[in-house]
Every structure is written in C-alpha cells, then in structure tokens.
mmCIF file of C-alpha atoms and ligand atoms in Angstrom:
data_model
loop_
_atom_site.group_PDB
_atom_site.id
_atom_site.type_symbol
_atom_site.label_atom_id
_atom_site.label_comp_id
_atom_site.label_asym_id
_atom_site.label_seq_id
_atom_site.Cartn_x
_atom_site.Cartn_y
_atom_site.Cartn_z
ATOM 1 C CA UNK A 1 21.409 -17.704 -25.558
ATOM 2 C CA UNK A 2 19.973 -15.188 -28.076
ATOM 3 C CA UNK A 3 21.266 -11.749 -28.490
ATOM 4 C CA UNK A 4 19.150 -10.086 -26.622
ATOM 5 C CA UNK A 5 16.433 -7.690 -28.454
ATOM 6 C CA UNK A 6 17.659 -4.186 -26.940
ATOM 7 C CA UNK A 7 21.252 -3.280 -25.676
ATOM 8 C CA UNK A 8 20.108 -1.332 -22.658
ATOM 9 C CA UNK A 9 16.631 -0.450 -21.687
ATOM 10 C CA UNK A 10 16.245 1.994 -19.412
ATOM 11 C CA UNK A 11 13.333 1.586 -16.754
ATOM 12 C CA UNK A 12 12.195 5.214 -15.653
ATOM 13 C CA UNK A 13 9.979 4.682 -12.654
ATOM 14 C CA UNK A 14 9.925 1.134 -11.025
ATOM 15 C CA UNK A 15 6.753 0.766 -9.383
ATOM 16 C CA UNK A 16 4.569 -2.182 -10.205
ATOM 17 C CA UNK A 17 4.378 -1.351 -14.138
ATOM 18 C CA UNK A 18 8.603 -0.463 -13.866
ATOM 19 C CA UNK A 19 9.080 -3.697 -11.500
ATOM 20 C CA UNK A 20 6.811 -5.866 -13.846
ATOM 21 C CA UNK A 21 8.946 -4.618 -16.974
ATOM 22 C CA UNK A 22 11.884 -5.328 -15.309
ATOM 23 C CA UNK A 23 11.555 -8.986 -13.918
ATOM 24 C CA UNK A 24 9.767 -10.016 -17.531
ATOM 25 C CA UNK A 25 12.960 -8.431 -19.258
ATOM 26 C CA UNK A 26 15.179 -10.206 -17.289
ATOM 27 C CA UNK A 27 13.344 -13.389 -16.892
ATOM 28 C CA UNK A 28 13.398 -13.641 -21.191
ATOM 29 C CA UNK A 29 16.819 -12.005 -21.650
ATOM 30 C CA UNK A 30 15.787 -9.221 -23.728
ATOM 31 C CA UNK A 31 18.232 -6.379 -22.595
ATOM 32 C CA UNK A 32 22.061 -6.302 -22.483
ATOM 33 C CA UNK A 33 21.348 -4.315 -19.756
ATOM 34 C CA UNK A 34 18.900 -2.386 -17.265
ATOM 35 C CA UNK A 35 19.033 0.827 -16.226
ATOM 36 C CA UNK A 36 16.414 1.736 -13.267
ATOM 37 C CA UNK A 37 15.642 5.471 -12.607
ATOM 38 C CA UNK A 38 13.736 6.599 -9.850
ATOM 39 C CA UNK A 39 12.587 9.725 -7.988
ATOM 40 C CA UNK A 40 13.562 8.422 -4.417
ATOM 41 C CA UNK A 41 16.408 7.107 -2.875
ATOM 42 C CA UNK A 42 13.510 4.414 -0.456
ATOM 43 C CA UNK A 43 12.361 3.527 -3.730
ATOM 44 C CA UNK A 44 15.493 3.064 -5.366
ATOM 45 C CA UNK A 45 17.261 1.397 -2.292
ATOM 46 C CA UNK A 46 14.252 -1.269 -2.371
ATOM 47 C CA UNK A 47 14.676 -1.562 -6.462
ATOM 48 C CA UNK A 48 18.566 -2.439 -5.788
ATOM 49 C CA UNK A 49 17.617 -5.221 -3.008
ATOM 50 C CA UNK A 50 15.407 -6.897 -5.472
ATOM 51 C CA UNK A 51 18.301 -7.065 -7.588
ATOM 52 C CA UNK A 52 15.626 -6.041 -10.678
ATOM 53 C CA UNK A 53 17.974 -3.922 -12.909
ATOM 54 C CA UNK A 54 22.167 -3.823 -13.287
ATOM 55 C CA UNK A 55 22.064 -0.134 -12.500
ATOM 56 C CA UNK A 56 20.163 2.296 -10.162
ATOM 57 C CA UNK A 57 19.999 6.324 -9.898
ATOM 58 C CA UNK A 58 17.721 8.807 -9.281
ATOM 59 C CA UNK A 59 19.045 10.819 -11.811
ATOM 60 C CA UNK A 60 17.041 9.972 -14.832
ATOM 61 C CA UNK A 61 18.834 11.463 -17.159
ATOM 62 C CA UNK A 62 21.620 9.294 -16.421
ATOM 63 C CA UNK A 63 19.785 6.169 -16.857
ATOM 64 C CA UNK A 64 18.334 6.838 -20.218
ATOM 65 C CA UNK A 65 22.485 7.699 -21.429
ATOM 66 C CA UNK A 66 23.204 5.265 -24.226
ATOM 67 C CA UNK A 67 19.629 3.322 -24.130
ATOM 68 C CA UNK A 68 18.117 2.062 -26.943
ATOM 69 C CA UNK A 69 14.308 1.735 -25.321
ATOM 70 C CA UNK A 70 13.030 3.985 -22.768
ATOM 71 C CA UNK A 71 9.822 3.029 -20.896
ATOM 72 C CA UNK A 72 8.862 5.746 -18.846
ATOM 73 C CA UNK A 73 6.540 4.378 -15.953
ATOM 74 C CA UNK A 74 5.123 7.323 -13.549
ATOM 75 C CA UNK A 75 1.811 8.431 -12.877
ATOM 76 C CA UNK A 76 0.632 10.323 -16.094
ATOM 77 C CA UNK A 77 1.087 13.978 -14.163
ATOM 78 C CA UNK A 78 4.451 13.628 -13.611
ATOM 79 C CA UNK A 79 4.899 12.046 -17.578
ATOM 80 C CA UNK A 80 5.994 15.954 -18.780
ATOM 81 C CA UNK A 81 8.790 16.911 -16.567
ATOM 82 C CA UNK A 82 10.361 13.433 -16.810
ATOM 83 C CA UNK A 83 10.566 14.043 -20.753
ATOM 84 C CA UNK A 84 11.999 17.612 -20.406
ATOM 85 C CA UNK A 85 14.670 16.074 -17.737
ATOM 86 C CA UNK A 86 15.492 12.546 -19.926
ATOM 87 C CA UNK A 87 15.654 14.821 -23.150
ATOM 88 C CA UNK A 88 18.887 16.073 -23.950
ATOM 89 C CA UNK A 89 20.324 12.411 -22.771
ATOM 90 C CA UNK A 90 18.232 10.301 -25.201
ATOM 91 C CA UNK A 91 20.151 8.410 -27.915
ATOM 92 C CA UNK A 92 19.375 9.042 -31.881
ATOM 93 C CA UNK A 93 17.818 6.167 -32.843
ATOM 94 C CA UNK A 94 16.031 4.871 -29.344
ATOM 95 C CA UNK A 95 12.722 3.864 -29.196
ATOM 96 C CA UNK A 96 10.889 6.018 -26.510
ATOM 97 C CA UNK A 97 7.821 4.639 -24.989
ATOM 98 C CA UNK A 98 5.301 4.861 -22.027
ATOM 99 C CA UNK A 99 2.639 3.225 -20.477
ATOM 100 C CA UNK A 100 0.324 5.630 -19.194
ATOM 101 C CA UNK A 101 -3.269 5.263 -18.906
ATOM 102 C CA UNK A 102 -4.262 7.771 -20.865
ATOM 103 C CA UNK A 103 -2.785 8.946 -24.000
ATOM 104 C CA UNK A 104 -3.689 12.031 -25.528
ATOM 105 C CA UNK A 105 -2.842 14.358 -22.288
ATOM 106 C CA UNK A 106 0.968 12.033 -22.081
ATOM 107 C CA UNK A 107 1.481 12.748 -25.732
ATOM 108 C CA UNK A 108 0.892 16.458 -25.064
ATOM 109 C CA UNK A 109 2.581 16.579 -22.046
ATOM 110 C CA UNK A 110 5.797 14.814 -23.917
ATOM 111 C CA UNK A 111 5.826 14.715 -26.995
ATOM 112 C CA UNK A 112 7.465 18.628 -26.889
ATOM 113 C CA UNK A 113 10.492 17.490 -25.520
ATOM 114 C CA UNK A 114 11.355 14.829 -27.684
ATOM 115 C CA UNK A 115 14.556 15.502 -30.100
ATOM 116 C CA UNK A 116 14.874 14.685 -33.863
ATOM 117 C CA UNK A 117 15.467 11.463 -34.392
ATOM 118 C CA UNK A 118 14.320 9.681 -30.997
ATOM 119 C CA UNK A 119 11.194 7.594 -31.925
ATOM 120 C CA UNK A 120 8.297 8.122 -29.643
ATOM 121 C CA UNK A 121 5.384 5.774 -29.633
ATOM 122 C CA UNK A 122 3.233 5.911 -26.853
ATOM 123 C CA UNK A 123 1.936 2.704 -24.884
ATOM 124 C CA UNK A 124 -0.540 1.198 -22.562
ATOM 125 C CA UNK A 125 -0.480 -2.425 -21.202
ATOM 126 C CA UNK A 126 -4.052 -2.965 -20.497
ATOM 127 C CA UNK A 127 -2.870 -4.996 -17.071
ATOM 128 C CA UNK A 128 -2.205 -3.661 -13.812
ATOM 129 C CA UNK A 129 -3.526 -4.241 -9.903
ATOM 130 C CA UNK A 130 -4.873 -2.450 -7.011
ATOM 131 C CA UNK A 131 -1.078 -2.852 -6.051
ATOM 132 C CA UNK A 132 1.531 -0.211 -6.167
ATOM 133 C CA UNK A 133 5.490 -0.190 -5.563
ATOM 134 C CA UNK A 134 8.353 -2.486 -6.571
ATOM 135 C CA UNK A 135 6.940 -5.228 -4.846
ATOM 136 C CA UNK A 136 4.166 -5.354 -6.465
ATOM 137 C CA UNK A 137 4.977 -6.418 -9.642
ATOM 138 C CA UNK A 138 5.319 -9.795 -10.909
ATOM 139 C CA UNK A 139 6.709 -11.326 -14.327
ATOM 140 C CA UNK A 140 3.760 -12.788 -15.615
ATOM 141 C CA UNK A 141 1.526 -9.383 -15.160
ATOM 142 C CA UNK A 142 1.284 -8.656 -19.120
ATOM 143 C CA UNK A 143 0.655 -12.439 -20.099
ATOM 144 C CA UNK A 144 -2.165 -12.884 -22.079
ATOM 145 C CA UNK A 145 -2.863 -8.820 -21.847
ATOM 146 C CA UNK A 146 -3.314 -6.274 -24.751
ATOM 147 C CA UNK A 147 -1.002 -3.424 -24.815
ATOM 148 C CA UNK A 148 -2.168 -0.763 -27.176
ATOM 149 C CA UNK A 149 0.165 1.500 -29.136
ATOM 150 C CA UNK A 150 -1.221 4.976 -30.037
ATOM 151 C CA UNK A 151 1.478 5.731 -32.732
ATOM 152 C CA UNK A 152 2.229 9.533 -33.827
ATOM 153 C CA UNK A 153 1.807 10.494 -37.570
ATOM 154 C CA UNK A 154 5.272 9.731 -39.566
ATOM 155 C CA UNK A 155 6.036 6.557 -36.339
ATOM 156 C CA UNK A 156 9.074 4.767 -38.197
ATOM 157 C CA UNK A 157 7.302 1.349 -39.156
ATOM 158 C CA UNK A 158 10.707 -0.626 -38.055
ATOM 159 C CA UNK A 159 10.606 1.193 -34.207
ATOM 160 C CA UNK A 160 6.560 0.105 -33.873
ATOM 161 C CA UNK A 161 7.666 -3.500 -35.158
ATOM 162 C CA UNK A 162 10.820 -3.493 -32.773
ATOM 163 C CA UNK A 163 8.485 -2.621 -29.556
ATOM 164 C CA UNK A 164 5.853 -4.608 -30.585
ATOM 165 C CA UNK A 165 7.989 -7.794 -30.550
ATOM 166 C CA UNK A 166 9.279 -6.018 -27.229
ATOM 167 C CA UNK A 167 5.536 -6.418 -26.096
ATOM 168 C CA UNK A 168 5.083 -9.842 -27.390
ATOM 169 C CA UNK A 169 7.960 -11.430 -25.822
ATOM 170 C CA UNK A 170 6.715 -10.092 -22.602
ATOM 171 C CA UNK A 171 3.336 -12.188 -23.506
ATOM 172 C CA UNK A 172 1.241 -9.637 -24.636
ATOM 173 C CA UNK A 173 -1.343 -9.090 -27.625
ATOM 174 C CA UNK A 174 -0.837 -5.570 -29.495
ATOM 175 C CA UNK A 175 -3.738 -3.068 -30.979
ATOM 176 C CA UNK A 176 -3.310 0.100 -32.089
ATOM 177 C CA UNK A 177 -4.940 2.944 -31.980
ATOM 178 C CA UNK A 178 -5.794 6.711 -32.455
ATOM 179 C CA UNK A 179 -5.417 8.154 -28.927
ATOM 180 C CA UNK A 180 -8.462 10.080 -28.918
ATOM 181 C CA UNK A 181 -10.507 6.470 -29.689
ATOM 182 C CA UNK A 182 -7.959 4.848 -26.960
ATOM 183 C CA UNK A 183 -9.396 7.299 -23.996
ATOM 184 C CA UNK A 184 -12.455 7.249 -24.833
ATOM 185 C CA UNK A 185 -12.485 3.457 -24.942
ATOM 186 C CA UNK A 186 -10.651 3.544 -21.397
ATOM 187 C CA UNK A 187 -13.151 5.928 -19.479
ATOM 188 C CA UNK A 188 -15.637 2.623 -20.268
ATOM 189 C CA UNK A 189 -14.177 -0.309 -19.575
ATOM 190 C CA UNK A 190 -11.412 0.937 -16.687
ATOM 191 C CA UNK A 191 -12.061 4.747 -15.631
ATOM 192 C CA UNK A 192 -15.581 4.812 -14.881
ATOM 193 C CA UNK A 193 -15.996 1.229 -13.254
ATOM 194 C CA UNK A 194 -12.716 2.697 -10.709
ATOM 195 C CA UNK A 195 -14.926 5.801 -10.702
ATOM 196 C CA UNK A 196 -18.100 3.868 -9.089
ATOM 197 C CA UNK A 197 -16.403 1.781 -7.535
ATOM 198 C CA UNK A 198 -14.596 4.528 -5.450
ATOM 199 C CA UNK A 199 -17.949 6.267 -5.222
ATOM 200 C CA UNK A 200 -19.661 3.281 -3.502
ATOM 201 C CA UNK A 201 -17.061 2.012 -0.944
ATOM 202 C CA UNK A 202 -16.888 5.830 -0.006
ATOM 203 C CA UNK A 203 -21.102 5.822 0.397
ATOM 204 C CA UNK A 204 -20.576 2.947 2.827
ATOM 205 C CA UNK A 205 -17.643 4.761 4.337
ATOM 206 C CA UNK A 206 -20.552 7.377 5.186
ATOM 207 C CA UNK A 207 -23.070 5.296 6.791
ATOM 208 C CA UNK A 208 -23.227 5.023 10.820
ATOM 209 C CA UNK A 209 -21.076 3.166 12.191
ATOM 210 C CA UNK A 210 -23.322 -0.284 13.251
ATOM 211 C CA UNK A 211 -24.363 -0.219 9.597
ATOM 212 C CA UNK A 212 -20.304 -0.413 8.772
ATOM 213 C CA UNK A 213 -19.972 -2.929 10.247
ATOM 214 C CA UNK A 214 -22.386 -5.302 8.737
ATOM 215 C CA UNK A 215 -20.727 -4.081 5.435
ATOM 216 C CA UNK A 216 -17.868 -5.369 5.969
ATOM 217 C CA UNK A 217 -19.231 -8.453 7.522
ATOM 218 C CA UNK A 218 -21.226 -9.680 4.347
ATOM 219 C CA UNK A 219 -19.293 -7.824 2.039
ATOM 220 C CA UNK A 220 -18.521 -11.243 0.084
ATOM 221 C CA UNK A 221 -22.010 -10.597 -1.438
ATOM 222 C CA UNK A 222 -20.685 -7.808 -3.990
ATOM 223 C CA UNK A 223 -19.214 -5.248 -1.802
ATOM 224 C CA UNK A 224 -15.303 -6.753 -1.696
ATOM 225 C CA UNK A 225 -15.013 -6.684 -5.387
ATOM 226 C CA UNK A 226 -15.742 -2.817 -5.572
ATOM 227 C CA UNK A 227 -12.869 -2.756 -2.424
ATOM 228 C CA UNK A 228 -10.560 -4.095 -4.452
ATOM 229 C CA UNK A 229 -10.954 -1.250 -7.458
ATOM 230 C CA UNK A 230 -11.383 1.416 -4.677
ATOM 231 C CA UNK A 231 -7.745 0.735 -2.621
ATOM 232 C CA UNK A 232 -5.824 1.110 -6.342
ATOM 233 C CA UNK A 233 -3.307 4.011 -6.444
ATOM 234 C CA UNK A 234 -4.786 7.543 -5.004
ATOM 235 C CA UNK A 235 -1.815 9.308 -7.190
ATOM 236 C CA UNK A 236 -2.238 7.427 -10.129
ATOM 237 C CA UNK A 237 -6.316 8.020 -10.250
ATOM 238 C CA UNK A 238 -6.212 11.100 -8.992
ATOM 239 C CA UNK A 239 -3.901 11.718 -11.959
ATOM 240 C CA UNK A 240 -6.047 9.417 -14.703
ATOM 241 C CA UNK A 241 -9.176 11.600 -13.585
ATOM 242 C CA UNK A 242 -7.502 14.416 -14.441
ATOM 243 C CA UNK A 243 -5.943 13.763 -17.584
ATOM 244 C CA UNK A 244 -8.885 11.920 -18.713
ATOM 245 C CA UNK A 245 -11.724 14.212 -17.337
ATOM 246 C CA UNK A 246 -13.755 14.846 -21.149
ATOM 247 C CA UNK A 247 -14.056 11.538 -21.538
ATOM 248 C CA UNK A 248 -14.863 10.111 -18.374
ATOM 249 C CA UNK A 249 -17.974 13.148 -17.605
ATOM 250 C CA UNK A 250 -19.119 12.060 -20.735
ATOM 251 C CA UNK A 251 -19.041 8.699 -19.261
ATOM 252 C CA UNK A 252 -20.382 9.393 -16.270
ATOM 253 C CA UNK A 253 -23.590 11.299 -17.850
ATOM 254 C CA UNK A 254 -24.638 7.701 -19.554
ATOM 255 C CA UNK A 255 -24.277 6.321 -16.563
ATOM 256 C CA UNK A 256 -26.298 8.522 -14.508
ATOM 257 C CA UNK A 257 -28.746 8.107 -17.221
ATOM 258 C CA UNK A 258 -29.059 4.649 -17.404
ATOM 259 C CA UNK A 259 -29.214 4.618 -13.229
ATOM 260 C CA UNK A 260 -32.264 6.667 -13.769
ATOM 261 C CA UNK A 261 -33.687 3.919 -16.117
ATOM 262 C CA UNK A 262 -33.311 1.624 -13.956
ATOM 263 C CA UNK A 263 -34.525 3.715 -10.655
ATOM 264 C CA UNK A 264 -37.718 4.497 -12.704
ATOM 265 C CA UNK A 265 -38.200 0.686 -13.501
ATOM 266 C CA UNK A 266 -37.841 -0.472 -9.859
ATOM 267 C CA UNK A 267 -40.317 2.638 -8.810
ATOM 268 C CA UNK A 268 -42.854 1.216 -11.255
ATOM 269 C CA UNK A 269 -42.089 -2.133 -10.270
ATOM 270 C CA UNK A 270 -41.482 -3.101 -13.962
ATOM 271 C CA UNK A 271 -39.944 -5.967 -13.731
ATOM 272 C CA UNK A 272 -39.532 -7.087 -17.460
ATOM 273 C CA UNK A 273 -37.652 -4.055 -17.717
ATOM 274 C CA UNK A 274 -34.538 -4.837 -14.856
ATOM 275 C CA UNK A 275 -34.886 -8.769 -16.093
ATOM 276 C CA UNK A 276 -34.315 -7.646 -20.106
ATOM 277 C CA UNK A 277 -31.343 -5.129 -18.582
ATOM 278 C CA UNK A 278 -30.012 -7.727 -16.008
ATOM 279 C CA UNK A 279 -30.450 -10.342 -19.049
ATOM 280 C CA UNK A 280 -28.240 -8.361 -21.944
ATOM 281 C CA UNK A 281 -25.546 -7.394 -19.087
ATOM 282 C CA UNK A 282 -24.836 -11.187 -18.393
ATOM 283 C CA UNK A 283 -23.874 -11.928 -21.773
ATOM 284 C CA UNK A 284 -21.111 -8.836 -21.550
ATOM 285 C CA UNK A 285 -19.526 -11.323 -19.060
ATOM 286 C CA UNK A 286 -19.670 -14.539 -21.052
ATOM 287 C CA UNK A 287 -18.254 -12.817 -24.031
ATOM 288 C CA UNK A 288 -15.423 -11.437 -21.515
ATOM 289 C CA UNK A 289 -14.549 -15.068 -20.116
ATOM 290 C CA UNK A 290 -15.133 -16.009 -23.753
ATOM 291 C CA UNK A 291 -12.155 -13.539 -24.960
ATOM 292 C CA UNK A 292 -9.922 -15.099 -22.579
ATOM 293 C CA UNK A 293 -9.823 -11.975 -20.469
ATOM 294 C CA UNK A 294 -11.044 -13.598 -17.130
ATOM 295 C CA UNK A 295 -11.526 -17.224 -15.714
ATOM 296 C CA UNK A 296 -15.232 -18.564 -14.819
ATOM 297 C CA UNK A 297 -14.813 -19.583 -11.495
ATOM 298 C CA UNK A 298 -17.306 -18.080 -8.601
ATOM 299 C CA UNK A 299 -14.644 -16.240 -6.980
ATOM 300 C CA UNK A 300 -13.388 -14.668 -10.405
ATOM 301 C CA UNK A 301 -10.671 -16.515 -10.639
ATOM 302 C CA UNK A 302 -8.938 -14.797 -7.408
ATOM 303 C CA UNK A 303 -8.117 -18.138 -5.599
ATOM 304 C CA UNK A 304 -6.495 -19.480 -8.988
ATOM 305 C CA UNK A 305 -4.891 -16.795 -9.887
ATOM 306 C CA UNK A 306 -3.065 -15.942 -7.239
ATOM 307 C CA UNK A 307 -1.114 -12.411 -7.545
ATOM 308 C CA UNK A 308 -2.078 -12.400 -11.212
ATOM 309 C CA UNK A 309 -3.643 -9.653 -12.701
ATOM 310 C CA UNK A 310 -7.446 -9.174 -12.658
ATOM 311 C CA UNK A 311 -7.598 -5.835 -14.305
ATOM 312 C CA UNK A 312 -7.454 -3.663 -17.290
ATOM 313 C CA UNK A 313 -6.287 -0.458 -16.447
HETATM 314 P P1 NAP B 401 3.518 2.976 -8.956
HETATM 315 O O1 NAP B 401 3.602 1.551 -8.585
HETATM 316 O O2 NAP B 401 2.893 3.929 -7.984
HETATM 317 O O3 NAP B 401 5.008 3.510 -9.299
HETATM 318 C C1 NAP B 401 5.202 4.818 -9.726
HETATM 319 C C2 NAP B 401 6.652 5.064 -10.090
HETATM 320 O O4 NAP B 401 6.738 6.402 -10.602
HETATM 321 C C3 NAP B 401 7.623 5.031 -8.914
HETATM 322 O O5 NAP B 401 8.913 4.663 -9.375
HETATM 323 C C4 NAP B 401 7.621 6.489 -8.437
HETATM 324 O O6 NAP B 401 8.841 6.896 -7.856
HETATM 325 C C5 NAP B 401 7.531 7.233 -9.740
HETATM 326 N N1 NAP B 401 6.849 8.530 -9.617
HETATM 327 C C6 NAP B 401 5.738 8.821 -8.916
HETATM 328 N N2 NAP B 401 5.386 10.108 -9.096
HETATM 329 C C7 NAP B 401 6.327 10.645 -9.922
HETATM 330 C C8 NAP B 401 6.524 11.934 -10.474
HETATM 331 N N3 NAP B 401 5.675 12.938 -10.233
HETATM 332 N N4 NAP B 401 7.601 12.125 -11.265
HETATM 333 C C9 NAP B 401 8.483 11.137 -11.522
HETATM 334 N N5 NAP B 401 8.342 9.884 -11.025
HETATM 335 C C10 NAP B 401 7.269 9.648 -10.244
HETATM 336 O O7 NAP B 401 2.752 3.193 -10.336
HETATM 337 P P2 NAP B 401 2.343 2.125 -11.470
HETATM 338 O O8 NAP B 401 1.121 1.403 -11.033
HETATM 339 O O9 NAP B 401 3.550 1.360 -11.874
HETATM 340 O O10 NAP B 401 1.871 3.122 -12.626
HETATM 341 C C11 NAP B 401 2.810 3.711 -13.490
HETATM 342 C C12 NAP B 401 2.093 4.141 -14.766
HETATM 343 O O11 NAP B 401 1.494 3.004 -15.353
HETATM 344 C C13 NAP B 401 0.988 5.177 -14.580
HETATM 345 O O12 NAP B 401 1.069 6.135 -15.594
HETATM 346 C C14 NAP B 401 -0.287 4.384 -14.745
HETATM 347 O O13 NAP B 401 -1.303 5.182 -15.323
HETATM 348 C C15 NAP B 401 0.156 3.278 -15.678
HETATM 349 N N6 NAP B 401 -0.586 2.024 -15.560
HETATM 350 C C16 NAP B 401 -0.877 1.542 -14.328
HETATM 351 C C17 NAP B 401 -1.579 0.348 -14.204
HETATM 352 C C18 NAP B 401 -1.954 -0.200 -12.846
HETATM 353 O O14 NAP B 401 -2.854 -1.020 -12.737
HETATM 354 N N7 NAP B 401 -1.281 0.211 -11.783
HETATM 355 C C19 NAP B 401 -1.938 -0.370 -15.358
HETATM 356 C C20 NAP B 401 -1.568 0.126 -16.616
HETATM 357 C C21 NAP B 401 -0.885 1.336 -16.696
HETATM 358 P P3 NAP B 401 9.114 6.960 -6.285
HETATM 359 O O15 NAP B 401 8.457 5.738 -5.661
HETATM 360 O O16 NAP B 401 10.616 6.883 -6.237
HETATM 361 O O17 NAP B 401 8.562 8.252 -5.789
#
C-alpha cells in the first residue's frame, strides 16, 4: 500500500461532514492516523462504536497535537472558539482547513488565532444532506462534488496543492475562489432555496388543520421536495443565516421581486409571460443534469441514489 498522503489528520467535529471525512480517509488510506475531536462525550461514544478514527477526545486541543491536516467540521458559529482552543497545539507546518458554508465570517472568526507558520486555507465541499450526526455520513458523499478553496493572500502554493489532492482522492472537483464571490454565489444556489423552502413547509405548518392534512397526503406533487430542504440542521442554518445574512437579504430582495413579476402576470392573466419564465427556468435544470450534478429520473434520482447526496450546501 501507498504511504499514505498525511501522517495524522485530525477530525474536529464528526457529524455528517466529520463522519464523511473520516470513512473516505480511511476507506483510501490517506492518513497514518485519525484523530476525532468532539464536544460531547454521546457524540464521541457513538464516533468510537463506529470505529471511524484510531483516537477519540473531547479535548480538541489534544487531537490536533502532532497533526499535519486539521479539518475543522462544526457549525460556522462555533468555527472561532474552536480555533482559539486548537491554537497553541497546532504543528508548524500543518495544513489547517474547514468546511464551513460560508467563508468570509469563518475566516474572520479564525483566521486571528492561527500561529506563524500553520497554513490556513479555508474549504467548502459543496455536498451535504438534510442529515446530521455520525451516522449520517457516508464515504461516497463528496464523489463527483466541487469543494471550493477560498485561499488567503500569501496561501503557500505546495499546502493548496497538498489539500487539493486531499480533496481529489476523496472524489471531488476543486474551484477556487475569493470568499466574498464564494457567499455570494452560495446565498443563490443553496441559502436562499433552504430559505424558501423553510418558509413554505412552515406556511403549510400554519394552515388549519383539515387543510394539513391533505398536504401531506398529495405532497408527492412538489411539496416533499421542499420537506426535505426544510428538516436540514436547525443549528447549522440558523448559524449559515447568520453568518451569511448581506448576502442572502440581498438575495431575498430579487426574489421577492421576481415573485411580484410573476403575481402581476397571473393577475393579468398574461400568460406568455409565466410560459417565457416557466420556459427559460427549465433549461437551468437540463444544464444542471447536463453538468453531472443530478440524475434525470422523475423522482430526482432519490430511488437510485440511495443515501447519496442530493445537495449543494
Ligand atoms: P453536524 O452533523 O450537526 O455535526 C456537527 C459537529 O460539530 C458535531 O461533532 C458537534 O459536536 C460539533 N459541534 C456542534 N456545535 C459546536 C460548537 N458550537 N462548537 C464545537 N463543536 C460543535 O454538522 P455537519 O452537517 O457535519 O456540518 C458541519 C459543518 O459543515 C458546518 O459548518 C456546515 O456549514 C458545513 N457543511 C454542511 C453541509 C451539510 O449539508 N450538512 C454541507 C457542506 C458543509 P457534538 O455532537 O459533540 O455536540
């Protein structure tokens, strides 16, 4: 067997990002060892039984002793004080990383602890569920899934190459980008969509109770798929929301706006006007199975898929 790429990573947080991480890691052999730090003992005891690292702690600092790569996993609120804590244990040399949502709030919230020499390059692997916890996560969960770096001025050129074949091994594609241009691209194609999505299943939640009901009933006819955005992660949106908020009013205003348009052209009964909108929509979809980022199959590809991931966030 090859030598593997990193002599110990250290996993900090092991929900289903963490978990994912560490069954790919192990499943390709690319750490002499794993380290798994997280905040409770449940979580940690459950980590351990799923045999998914070679050492467990709650004490993050401990885990991150002697690492080479650190991939801190937590909701992006918490991203902060687990830098300040991991700090004074980091190794010269390691490669620091995370895989937060957003980026420009993490780098703020981080990049103040991190000591001379430890190279920090924050991450995001565009692939996730509505899933949360150890259990969650799966090997294959990055396969075929961008994970965008949004490198710091003066990033070491050999560290970004090193985590990008870290990345690529795990089966993903890599981008980069500034991190401004990364949450702003986010608050589109993830934040807002969980955003409406949480909006509408909580309108239904509203309505009297024998109208509930038929909701549920029919809700294969568009309904389930906005379920399926709205049961992700309170802590982790709650969290995105926050550290993304600029971005995602901004996002929200178009969309409001665009509602209206199309509220004014049902008033007036102007139907050209929904067909055209309805019409240019479709083709985002093509171009989306087209990119190899989803299957075209009439249940989106849930059936086939199985556990695997069916979104971007
Ligand atoms: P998760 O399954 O809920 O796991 C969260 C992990 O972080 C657990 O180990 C948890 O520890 C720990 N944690 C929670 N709050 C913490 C805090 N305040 N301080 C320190 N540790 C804390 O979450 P996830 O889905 O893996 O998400 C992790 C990160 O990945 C988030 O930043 C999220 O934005 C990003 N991300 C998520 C997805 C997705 O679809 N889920 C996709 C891409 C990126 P305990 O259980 O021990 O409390």
């Amino acid at each position: 067997m090859s030598k593997p790429l990193f002599e110990k990573i250290a996993l900090v947080g092991i929900g289903l990002i963490g978990s994912s991480l560490a069954r790919v890691i192990c499943r390709e052999g690319l750490a002499g060892h794993i380290a798994i730090a997280t905040r409770s003992a449940e979580t940690l005891k459950r980590a351990e039984e799923l045999k998914l690292g070679d050492g467990y702690t709650t004490d993050a600092k401990e885990a991150v002793r002697g690492a080479d790569l650190v991939v801190v996993s937590v909701p992006v609120g918490g991203s902060g004080a687990v830098a300040e804590v991991i700090a004074p244990a980091l190794t010269t040399g390691a490669i620091l990383t995370d895989v937060g949502s957003t980026k420009v709030s993490v780098i703020a919230r981080m990049q103040p602890f991190v000591p001379e020499g430890v190279h920090f390059i924050p991450g995001h692997p565009l692939a996730g569920t509505e899933k949360s916890g150890p259990d969650a996560g799966f090997a294959e969960l990055f396969e075929n899934r961008w994970c965008i770096f949004t490198p710091l001025e003066g990033t070491d050129p050999a560290a970004l190459e090193k985590l990008s074949e870290f990345w690529r091994r795990c089966g993903s594609h890599i981008d980069t980008m500034e991190p401004q241009h990364h949450d702003m691209t986010m608050a589109i194609v993830s934040h807002l969509p969980h955003m409406i999505a949480y909006n509408i299943v909580g309108t239904a939640d509203d309505l009297e109770t024998a109208t509930k009901n038929k909701v549920i009933k029919y809700s294969a006819t568009g309904f389930r798929d906005f379920t399926r955005l709205a049961s992700s992660d309170p802590t982790m949106w709650r969290d995105v929301c926050l550290n993304n908020r600029d971005a995602i009013l901004e996002m929200l205003a178009r969309f409001s706006e665009d509602l209206a348009y199309l509220q004014r052209a049902l008033r007036w009964c102007q139907g050209d006007k929904l067909f055209d909108f309805f019409t240019r929509t479709r083709a985002i979809r093509r171009s989306i199975i087209v990119a190899g980022q989803d299957v075209d199959v009439p249940d989106f590809g849930r059936q086939a898929l199985r556990n695997l991931p069916l979104t971007q966030e």
